[in-house]
């Protein structure tokens, strides 16, 4: 009987204990509770992320537009040049408005000149087209390298704040004060790495897409020069 009352009492006491509530941490809380220094670093990284995403999609659409070309384009150019209809060939190039058509138009405008001069003109036009394709892509590479460094700067600032609090309190600092500096250090590091990874992956993807367009231009230039070398 005594054991029964003891067990009942333990159950009642357990029921009367306050229920611990789980504390969830939202993304906004994660970004805004790292102190003033952490908020400044996070704001800078957010701006860099916006710039990186904008440049990536702007260049992606530009490169995708540069690859759109009629599969019968070179055959039509070949027919116009064979018939001596140079003006029609230029009009066809202007209608396509792609890096490949720009190179072809530059070569067509030099027909009658020595083959070496035509090749040089196409190469110069090709360098200009590659420069247009790679516009602002280097900014992505800069962000990919700078964002983690800015995050690490926040880490150093957070640790300095934590140790400064510890030093000024003669080793008796409250855990909450120390935790704020360490919290700043960790959140800025994570944010910097995330922005850096996104920018790095975007940069490499754009480089691969640009290389494909460059190879397409080189192949077209070779085809055009071979066409001029064909016997009449």
PDB file of C-alpha atoms in Angstrom:
ATOM      1  CA  UNK A   1       0.000   0.000   0.000  1.00  0.00           C
ATOM      2  CA  UNK A   2       2.853   2.370   0.869  1.00  0.00           C
ATOM      3  CA  UNK A   3       4.503   1.707  -2.484  1.00  0.00           C
ATOM      4  CA  UNK A   4       1.214   2.497  -4.184  1.00  0.00           C
ATOM      5  CA  UNK A   5       0.998   5.962  -2.560  1.00  0.00           C
ATOM      6  CA  UNK A   6       4.636   6.680  -3.317  1.00  0.00           C
ATOM      7  CA  UNK A   7       4.131   5.815  -6.986  1.00  0.00           C
ATOM      8  CA  UNK A   8       0.974   7.933  -7.177  1.00  0.00           C
ATOM      9  CA  UNK A   9       2.756  10.849  -5.574  1.00  0.00           C
ATOM     10  CA  UNK A  10       5.637  10.613  -8.035  1.00  0.00           C
ATOM     11  CA  UNK A  11       3.232  10.639 -10.983  1.00  0.00           C
ATOM     12  CA  UNK A  12       1.389  13.679  -9.613  1.00  0.00           C
ATOM     13  CA  UNK A  13       4.673  15.522  -9.066  1.00  0.00           C
ATOM     14  CA  UNK A  14       5.753  14.657 -12.591  1.00  0.00           C
ATOM     15  CA  UNK A  15       2.488  16.026 -13.968  1.00  0.00           C
ATOM     16  CA  UNK A  16       2.959  19.271 -12.031  1.00  0.00           C
ATOM     17  CA  UNK A  17       6.441  19.917 -13.487  1.00  0.00           C
ATOM     18  CA  UNK A  18       6.417  22.776 -16.016  1.00  0.00           C
ATOM     19  CA  UNK A  19       6.590  21.562 -19.571  1.00  0.00           C
ATOM     20  CA  UNK A  20       9.752  22.766 -21.258  1.00  0.00           C
ATOM     21  CA  UNK A  21       8.979  24.586 -24.463  1.00  0.00           C
ATOM     22  CA  UNK A  22      11.175  24.035 -27.467  1.00  0.00           C
ATOM     23  CA  UNK A  23      12.720  27.226 -28.740  1.00  0.00           C
ATOM     24  CA  UNK A  24      12.969  27.354 -32.503  1.00  0.00           C
ATOM     25  CA  UNK A  25      15.316  29.669 -34.363  1.00  0.00           C
ATOM     26  CA  UNK A  26      14.103  31.220 -37.603  1.00  0.00           C
ATOM     27  CA  UNK A  27      16.365  32.420 -40.380  1.00  0.00           C
ATOM     28  CA  UNK A  28      15.578  36.056 -39.580  1.00  0.00           C
ATOM     29  CA  UNK A  29      16.499  35.479 -35.938  1.00  0.00           C
ATOM     30  CA  UNK A  30      19.710  33.864 -37.076  1.00  0.00           C
ATOM     31  CA  UNK A  31      20.586  36.893 -39.188  1.00  0.00           C
ATOM     32  CA  UNK A  32      19.484  39.654 -36.832  1.00  0.00           C
ATOM     33  CA  UNK A  33      20.602  38.461 -33.413  1.00  0.00           C
ATOM     34  CA  UNK A  34      24.341  38.470 -34.046  1.00  0.00           C
ATOM     35  CA  UNK A  35      24.960  41.982 -32.776  1.00  0.00           C
ATOM     36  CA  UNK A  36      25.648  45.185 -34.729  1.00  0.00           C
ATOM     37  CA  UNK A  37      28.912  43.899 -36.207  1.00  0.00           C
ATOM     38  CA  UNK A  38      27.271  40.699 -37.359  1.00  0.00           C
ATOM     39  CA  UNK A  39      24.361  42.574 -38.913  1.00  0.00           C
ATOM     40  CA  UNK A  40      26.717  44.830 -40.878  1.00  0.00           C
ATOM     41  CA  UNK A  41      28.689  41.849 -42.211  1.00  0.00           C
ATOM     42  CA  UNK A  42      25.464  39.987 -43.074  1.00  0.00           C
ATOM     43  CA  UNK A  43      24.135  43.072 -44.914  1.00  0.00           C
ATOM     44  CA  UNK A  44      27.318  43.298 -46.998  1.00  0.00           C
ATOM     45  CA  UNK A  45      27.122  39.604 -47.837  1.00  0.00           C
ATOM     46  CA  UNK A  46      23.459  39.944 -48.789  1.00  0.00           C
ATOM     47  CA  UNK A  47      24.348  42.720 -51.262  1.00  0.00           C
ATOM     48  CA  UNK A  48      27.109  40.547 -52.723  1.00  0.00           C
ATOM     49  CA  UNK A  49      24.664  37.642 -53.057  1.00  0.00           C
ATOM     50  CA  UNK A  50      22.168  39.853 -54.908  1.00  0.00           C
ATOM     51  CA  UNK A  51      24.886  41.100 -57.282  1.00  0.00           C
ATOM     52  CA  UNK A  52      26.134  37.558 -57.920  1.00  0.00           C
ATOM     53  CA  UNK A  53      22.663  36.184 -58.676  1.00  0.00           C
ATOM     54  CA  UNK A  54      21.861  39.122 -60.961  1.00  0.00           C
ATOM     55  CA  UNK A  55      25.092  38.813 -62.944  1.00  0.00           C
ATOM     56  CA  UNK A  56      24.691  35.045 -63.239  1.00  0.00           C
ATOM     57  CA  UNK A  57      21.207  35.130 -64.731  1.00  0.00           C
ATOM     58  CA  UNK A  58      21.922  38.177 -66.922  1.00  0.00           C
ATOM     59  CA  UNK A  59      24.985  36.491 -68.429  1.00  0.00           C
ATOM     60  CA  UNK A  60      23.240  33.121 -68.668  1.00  0.00           C
ATOM     61  CA  UNK A  61      20.444  34.561 -70.790  1.00  0.00           C
ATOM     62  CA  UNK A  62      22.948  36.525 -72.911  1.00  0.00           C
ATOM     63  CA  UNK A  63      25.057  33.424 -73.569  1.00  0.00           C
ATOM     64  CA  UNK A  64      21.973  31.347 -74.311  1.00  0.00           C
ATOM     65  CA  UNK A  65      20.879  33.943 -76.881  1.00  0.00           C
ATOM     66  CA  UNK A  66      24.374  33.855 -78.420  1.00  0.00           C
ATOM     67  CA  UNK A  67      24.094  30.113 -79.078  1.00  0.00           C
ATOM     68  CA  UNK A  68      20.822  30.378 -81.010  1.00  0.00           C
ATOM     69  CA  UNK A  69      21.666  29.987 -84.671  1.00  0.00           C
ATOM     70  CA  UNK A  70      19.934  28.484 -87.675  1.00  0.00           C
ATOM     71  CA  UNK A  71      21.487  25.094 -88.422  1.00  0.00           C
ATOM     72  CA  UNK A  72      21.306  25.957 -92.141  1.00  0.00           C
ATOM     73  CA  UNK A  73      23.095  29.291 -91.666  1.00  0.00           C
ATOM     74  CA  UNK A  74      26.466  28.355 -93.143  1.00  0.00           C
ATOM     75  CA  UNK A  75      24.867  26.552 -96.083  1.00  0.00           C
ATOM     76  CA  UNK A  76      22.933  29.689 -96.954  1.00  0.00           C
ATOM     77  CA  UNK A  77      26.094  31.781 -96.647  1.00  0.00           C
ATOM     78  CA  UNK A  78      27.898  29.324 -98.897  1.00  0.00           C
ATOM     79  CA  UNK A  79      25.184  29.612-101.551  1.00  0.00           C
ATOM     80  CA  UNK A  80      25.171  33.425-101.484  1.00  0.00           C
ATOM     81  CA  UNK A  81      28.964  33.661-101.682  1.00  0.00           C
ATOM     82  CA  UNK A  82      29.105  31.088-104.507  1.00  0.00           C
ATOM     83  CA  UNK A  83      26.606  33.151-106.482  1.00  0.00           C
ATOM     84  CA  UNK A  84      28.522  36.350-105.766  1.00  0.00           C
ATOM     85  CA  UNK A  85      25.587  37.809-103.844  1.00  0.00           C
ATOM     86  CA  UNK A  86      27.658  39.356-101.076  1.00  0.00           C
ATOM     87  CA  UNK A  87      24.977  41.806-100.010  1.00  0.00           C
ATOM     88  CA  UNK A  88      22.449  39.011 -99.395  1.00  0.00           C
ATOM     89  CA  UNK A  89      25.032  37.199 -97.266  1.00  0.00           C
ATOM     90  CA  UNK A  90      25.561  40.343 -95.159  1.00  0.00           C
ATOM     91  CA  UNK A  91      21.819  40.778 -94.692  1.00  0.00           C
ATOM     92  CA  UNK A  92      21.541  37.162 -93.537  1.00  0.00           C
ATOM     93  CA  UNK A  93      24.302  37.728 -90.973  1.00  0.00           C
ATOM     94  CA  UNK A  94      22.606  40.870 -89.688  1.00  0.00           C
ATOM     95  CA  UNK A  95      19.310  39.015 -89.260  1.00  0.00           C
ATOM     96  CA  UNK A  96      20.871  36.326 -87.069  1.00  0.00           C
ATOM     97  CA  UNK A  97      22.681  38.762 -84.723  1.00  0.00           C
ATOM     98  CA  UNK A  98      24.860  36.176 -82.962  1.00  0.00           C
ATOM     99  CA  UNK A  99      28.632  36.058 -82.363  1.00  0.00           C
ATOM    100  CA  UNK A 100      28.962  33.472 -85.127  1.00  0.00           C
ATOM    101  CA  UNK A 101      27.088  35.666 -87.615  1.00  0.00           C
ATOM    102  CA  UNK A 102      29.199  38.678 -86.594  1.00  0.00           C
ATOM    103  CA  UNK A 103      32.405  36.779 -87.349  1.00  0.00           C
ATOM    104  CA  UNK A 104      31.003  35.584 -90.666  1.00  0.00           C
ATOM    105  CA  UNK A 105      29.932  39.103 -91.610  1.00  0.00           C
ATOM    106  CA  UNK A 106      33.412  40.402 -90.816  1.00  0.00           C
ATOM    107  CA  UNK A 107      34.910  37.742 -93.071  1.00  0.00           C
ATOM    108  CA  UNK A 108      32.431  38.449 -95.876  1.00  0.00           C
ATOM    109  CA  UNK A 109      33.256  42.164 -95.764  1.00  0.00           C
ATOM    110  CA  UNK A 110      36.916  41.243 -96.386  1.00  0.00           C
ATOM    111  CA  UNK A 111      36.292  38.994 -99.404  1.00  0.00           C
ATOM    112  CA  UNK A 112      38.738  39.961-102.122  1.00  0.00           C
ATOM    113  CA  UNK A 113      41.545  40.602 -99.662  1.00  0.00           C
ATOM    114  CA  UNK A 114      44.368  38.108 -99.030  1.00  0.00           C
ATOM    115  CA  UNK A 115      43.315  35.108 -96.971  1.00  0.00           C
ATOM    116  CA  UNK A 116      45.687  36.088 -94.173  1.00  0.00           C
ATOM    117  CA  UNK A 117      43.993  39.488 -93.846  1.00  0.00           C
ATOM    118  CA  UNK A 118      40.570  37.823 -93.700  1.00  0.00           C
ATOM    119  CA  UNK A 119      41.790  35.450 -90.985  1.00  0.00           C
ATOM    120  CA  UNK A 120      43.220  38.349 -88.952  1.00  0.00           C
ATOM    121  CA  UNK A 121      39.966  40.308 -89.243  1.00  0.00           C
ATOM    122  CA  UNK A 122      37.958  37.289 -88.050  1.00  0.00           C
ATOM    123  CA  UNK A 123      40.310  36.741 -85.097  1.00  0.00           C
ATOM    124  CA  UNK A 124      40.030  40.390 -84.025  1.00  0.00           C
ATOM    125  CA  UNK A 125      36.242  40.234 -84.264  1.00  0.00           C
ATOM    126  CA  UNK A 126      36.296  36.989 -82.298  1.00  0.00           C
ATOM    127  CA  UNK A 127      38.237  38.560 -79.426  1.00  0.00           C
ATOM    128  CA  UNK A 128      35.686  41.370 -79.281  1.00  0.00           C
ATOM    129  CA  UNK A 129      32.784  38.889 -79.162  1.00  0.00           C
ATOM    130  CA  UNK A 130      34.449  36.880 -76.386  1.00  0.00           C
ATOM    131  CA  UNK A 131      34.932  40.085 -74.410  1.00  0.00           C
ATOM    132  CA  UNK A 132      31.212  40.818 -74.750  1.00  0.00           C
ATOM    133  CA  UNK A 133      30.304  37.318 -73.586  1.00  0.00           C
ATOM    134  CA  UNK A 134      32.592  37.522 -70.551  1.00  0.00           C
ATOM    135  CA  UNK A 135      31.291  40.936 -69.481  1.00  0.00           C
ATOM    136  CA  UNK A 136      31.039  41.141 -65.660  1.00  0.00           C
ATOM    137  CA  UNK A 137      31.788  37.408 -65.268  1.00  0.00           C
ATOM    138  CA  UNK A 138      35.015  38.304 -63.480  1.00  0.00           C
ATOM    139  CA  UNK A 139      32.889  40.027 -60.816  1.00  0.00           C
ATOM    140  CA  UNK A 140      31.488  36.608 -59.913  1.00  0.00           C
ATOM    141  CA  UNK A 141      35.009  35.287 -59.416  1.00  0.00           C
ATOM    142  CA  UNK A 142      35.788  38.275 -57.188  1.00  0.00           C
ATOM    143  CA  UNK A 143      32.677  37.685 -55.079  1.00  0.00           C
ATOM    144  CA  UNK A 144      33.491  33.971 -54.830  1.00  0.00           C
ATOM    145  CA  UNK A 145      36.834  34.858 -53.273  1.00  0.00           C
ATOM    146  CA  UNK A 146      35.810  37.924 -51.268  1.00  0.00           C
ATOM    147  CA  UNK A 147      32.620  36.612 -49.616  1.00  0.00           C
ATOM    148  CA  UNK A 148      34.327  33.916 -47.480  1.00  0.00           C
ATOM    149  CA  UNK A 149      37.021  36.426 -46.502  1.00  0.00           C
ATOM    150  CA  UNK A 150      34.354  38.909 -45.380  1.00  0.00           C
ATOM    151  CA  UNK A 151      32.713  36.092 -43.430  1.00  0.00           C
ATOM    152  CA  UNK A 152      36.021  35.286 -41.759  1.00  0.00           C
ATOM    153  CA  UNK A 153      36.414  38.993 -40.955  1.00  0.00           C
ATOM    154  CA  UNK A 154      33.115  38.739 -39.089  1.00  0.00           C
ATOM    155  CA  UNK A 155      34.497  35.681 -37.316  1.00  0.00           C
ATOM    156  CA  UNK A 156      37.535  37.601 -36.135  1.00  0.00           C
ATOM    157  CA  UNK A 157      35.407  40.566 -35.034  1.00  0.00           C
ATOM    158  CA  UNK A 158      33.070  38.261 -33.106  1.00  0.00           C
ATOM    159  CA  UNK A 159      35.939  36.541 -31.312  1.00  0.00           C
ATOM    160  CA  UNK A 160      37.564  39.902 -30.507  1.00  0.00           C
ATOM    161  CA  UNK A 161      34.287  41.074 -28.961  1.00  0.00           C
ATOM    162  CA  UNK A 162      34.004  37.884 -26.934  1.00  0.00           C
ATOM    163  CA  UNK A 163      37.552  38.056 -25.576  1.00  0.00           C
ATOM    164  CA  UNK A 164      37.240  41.800 -24.951  1.00  0.00           C
ATOM    165  CA  UNK A 165      34.167  41.127 -22.823  1.00  0.00           C
ATOM    166  CA  UNK A 166      36.062  38.426 -20.982  1.00  0.00           C
ATOM    167  CA  UNK A 167      39.088  40.686 -20.414  1.00  0.00           C
ATOM    168  CA  UNK A 168      37.126  43.705 -19.186  1.00  0.00           C
ATOM    169  CA  UNK A 169      35.154  41.588 -16.714  1.00  0.00           C
ATOM    170  CA  UNK A 170      38.296  40.127 -15.085  1.00  0.00           C
ATOM    171  CA  UNK A 171      37.291  36.656 -16.176  1.00  0.00           C
ATOM    172  CA  UNK A 172      33.804  36.934 -14.660  1.00  0.00           C
ATOM    173  CA  UNK A 173      31.865  37.669 -17.859  1.00  0.00           C
ATOM    174  CA  UNK A 174      28.373  36.308 -18.232  1.00  0.00           C
ATOM    175  CA  UNK A 175      27.861  33.506 -20.710  1.00  0.00           C
ATOM    176  CA  UNK A 176      25.273  35.573 -22.605  1.00  0.00           C
ATOM    177  CA  UNK A 177      27.799  38.331 -23.322  1.00  0.00           C
ATOM    178  CA  UNK A 178      30.397  35.852 -24.530  1.00  0.00           C
ATOM    179  CA  UNK A 179      27.861  33.955 -26.573  1.00  0.00           C
ATOM    180  CA  UNK A 180      26.920  37.068 -28.569  1.00  0.00           C
ATOM    181  CA  UNK A 181      30.467  37.483 -29.873  1.00  0.00           C
ATOM    182  CA  UNK A 182      30.815  33.787 -30.667  1.00  0.00           C
ATOM    183  CA  UNK A 183      27.381  33.856 -32.315  1.00  0.00           C
ATOM    184  CA  UNK A 184      28.489  36.725 -34.541  1.00  0.00           C
ATOM    185  CA  UNK A 185      31.590  34.768 -35.487  1.00  0.00           C
ATOM    186  CA  UNK A 186      29.680  31.643 -36.486  1.00  0.00           C
ATOM    187  CA  UNK A 187      26.826  33.291 -38.418  1.00  0.00           C
ATOM    188  CA  UNK A 188      29.105  35.482 -40.547  1.00  0.00           C
ATOM    189  CA  UNK A 189      31.300  32.515 -41.394  1.00  0.00           C
ATOM    190  CA  UNK A 190      28.319  30.465 -42.562  1.00  0.00           C
ATOM    191  CA  UNK A 191      26.882  33.364 -44.566  1.00  0.00           C
ATOM    192  CA  UNK A 192      30.221  34.120 -46.222  1.00  0.00           C
ATOM    193  CA  UNK A 193      30.745  30.507 -47.236  1.00  0.00           C
ATOM    194  CA  UNK A 194      27.218  30.229 -48.661  1.00  0.00           C
ATOM    195  CA  UNK A 195      27.625  33.363 -50.791  1.00  0.00           C
ATOM    196  CA  UNK A 196      31.091  32.259 -51.916  1.00  0.00           C
ATOM    197  CA  UNK A 197      29.919  28.802 -52.937  1.00  0.00           C
ATOM    198  CA  UNK A 198      26.966  30.189 -54.923  1.00  0.00           C
ATOM    199  CA  UNK A 199      29.170  32.718 -56.739  1.00  0.00           C
ATOM    200  CA  UNK A 200      31.869  30.117 -57.434  1.00  0.00           C
ATOM    201  CA  UNK A 201      29.427  27.612 -58.919  1.00  0.00           C
ATOM    202  CA  UNK A 202      27.774  30.329 -61.020  1.00  0.00           C
ATOM    203  CA  UNK A 203      31.140  31.534 -62.308  1.00  0.00           C
ATOM    204  CA  UNK A 204      32.265  28.075 -63.367  1.00  0.00           C
ATOM    205  CA  UNK A 205      28.962  27.347 -65.090  1.00  0.00           C
ATOM    206  CA  UNK A 206      29.204  30.569 -67.090  1.00  0.00           C
ATOM    207  CA  UNK A 207      32.805  29.784 -68.049  1.00  0.00           C
ATOM    208  CA  UNK A 208      31.746  26.392 -69.411  1.00  0.00           C
ATOM    209  CA  UNK A 209      28.871  27.924 -71.371  1.00  0.00           C
ATOM    210  CA  UNK A 210      31.158  30.637 -72.764  1.00  0.00           C
ATOM    211  CA  UNK A 211      33.744  28.064 -73.866  1.00  0.00           C
ATOM    212  CA  UNK A 212      31.063  26.276 -75.884  1.00  0.00           C
ATOM    213  CA  UNK A 213      30.245  29.504 -77.736  1.00  0.00           C
ATOM    214  CA  UNK A 214      33.949  30.149 -78.365  1.00  0.00           C
ATOM    215  CA  UNK A 215      34.378  26.654 -79.837  1.00  0.00           C
ATOM    216  CA  UNK A 216      31.336  27.289 -82.021  1.00  0.00           C
ATOM    217  CA  UNK A 217      32.882  30.513 -83.300  1.00  0.00           C
ATOM    218  CA  UNK A 218      36.199  28.810 -83.998  1.00  0.00           C
ATOM    219  CA  UNK A 219      34.496  26.030 -85.937  1.00  0.00           C
ATOM    220  CA  UNK A 220      32.523  28.564 -87.978  1.00  0.00           C
ATOM    221  CA  UNK A 221      35.665  30.572 -88.762  1.00  0.00           C
ATOM    222  CA  UNK A 222      37.412  27.424 -89.999  1.00  0.00           C
ATOM    223  CA  UNK A 223      34.415  26.503 -92.157  1.00  0.00           C
ATOM    224  CA  UNK A 224      34.290  29.988 -93.633  1.00  0.00           C
ATOM    225  CA  UNK A 225      37.995  30.021 -94.499  1.00  0.00           C
ATOM    226  CA  UNK A 226      37.712  26.533 -96.015  1.00  0.00           C
ATOM    227  CA  UNK A 227      34.794  27.779 -98.088  1.00  0.00           C
ATOM    228  CA  UNK A 228      36.926  30.582 -99.500  1.00  0.00           C
ATOM    229  CA  UNK A 229      39.657  28.065-100.349  1.00  0.00           C
ATOM    230  CA  UNK A 230      37.320  25.809-102.276  1.00  0.00           C
ATOM    231  CA  UNK A 231      37.954  25.757-106.000  1.00  0.00           C
ATOM    232  CA  UNK A 232      35.410  27.743-108.010  1.00  0.00           C
TER     233      UNK A 232
END
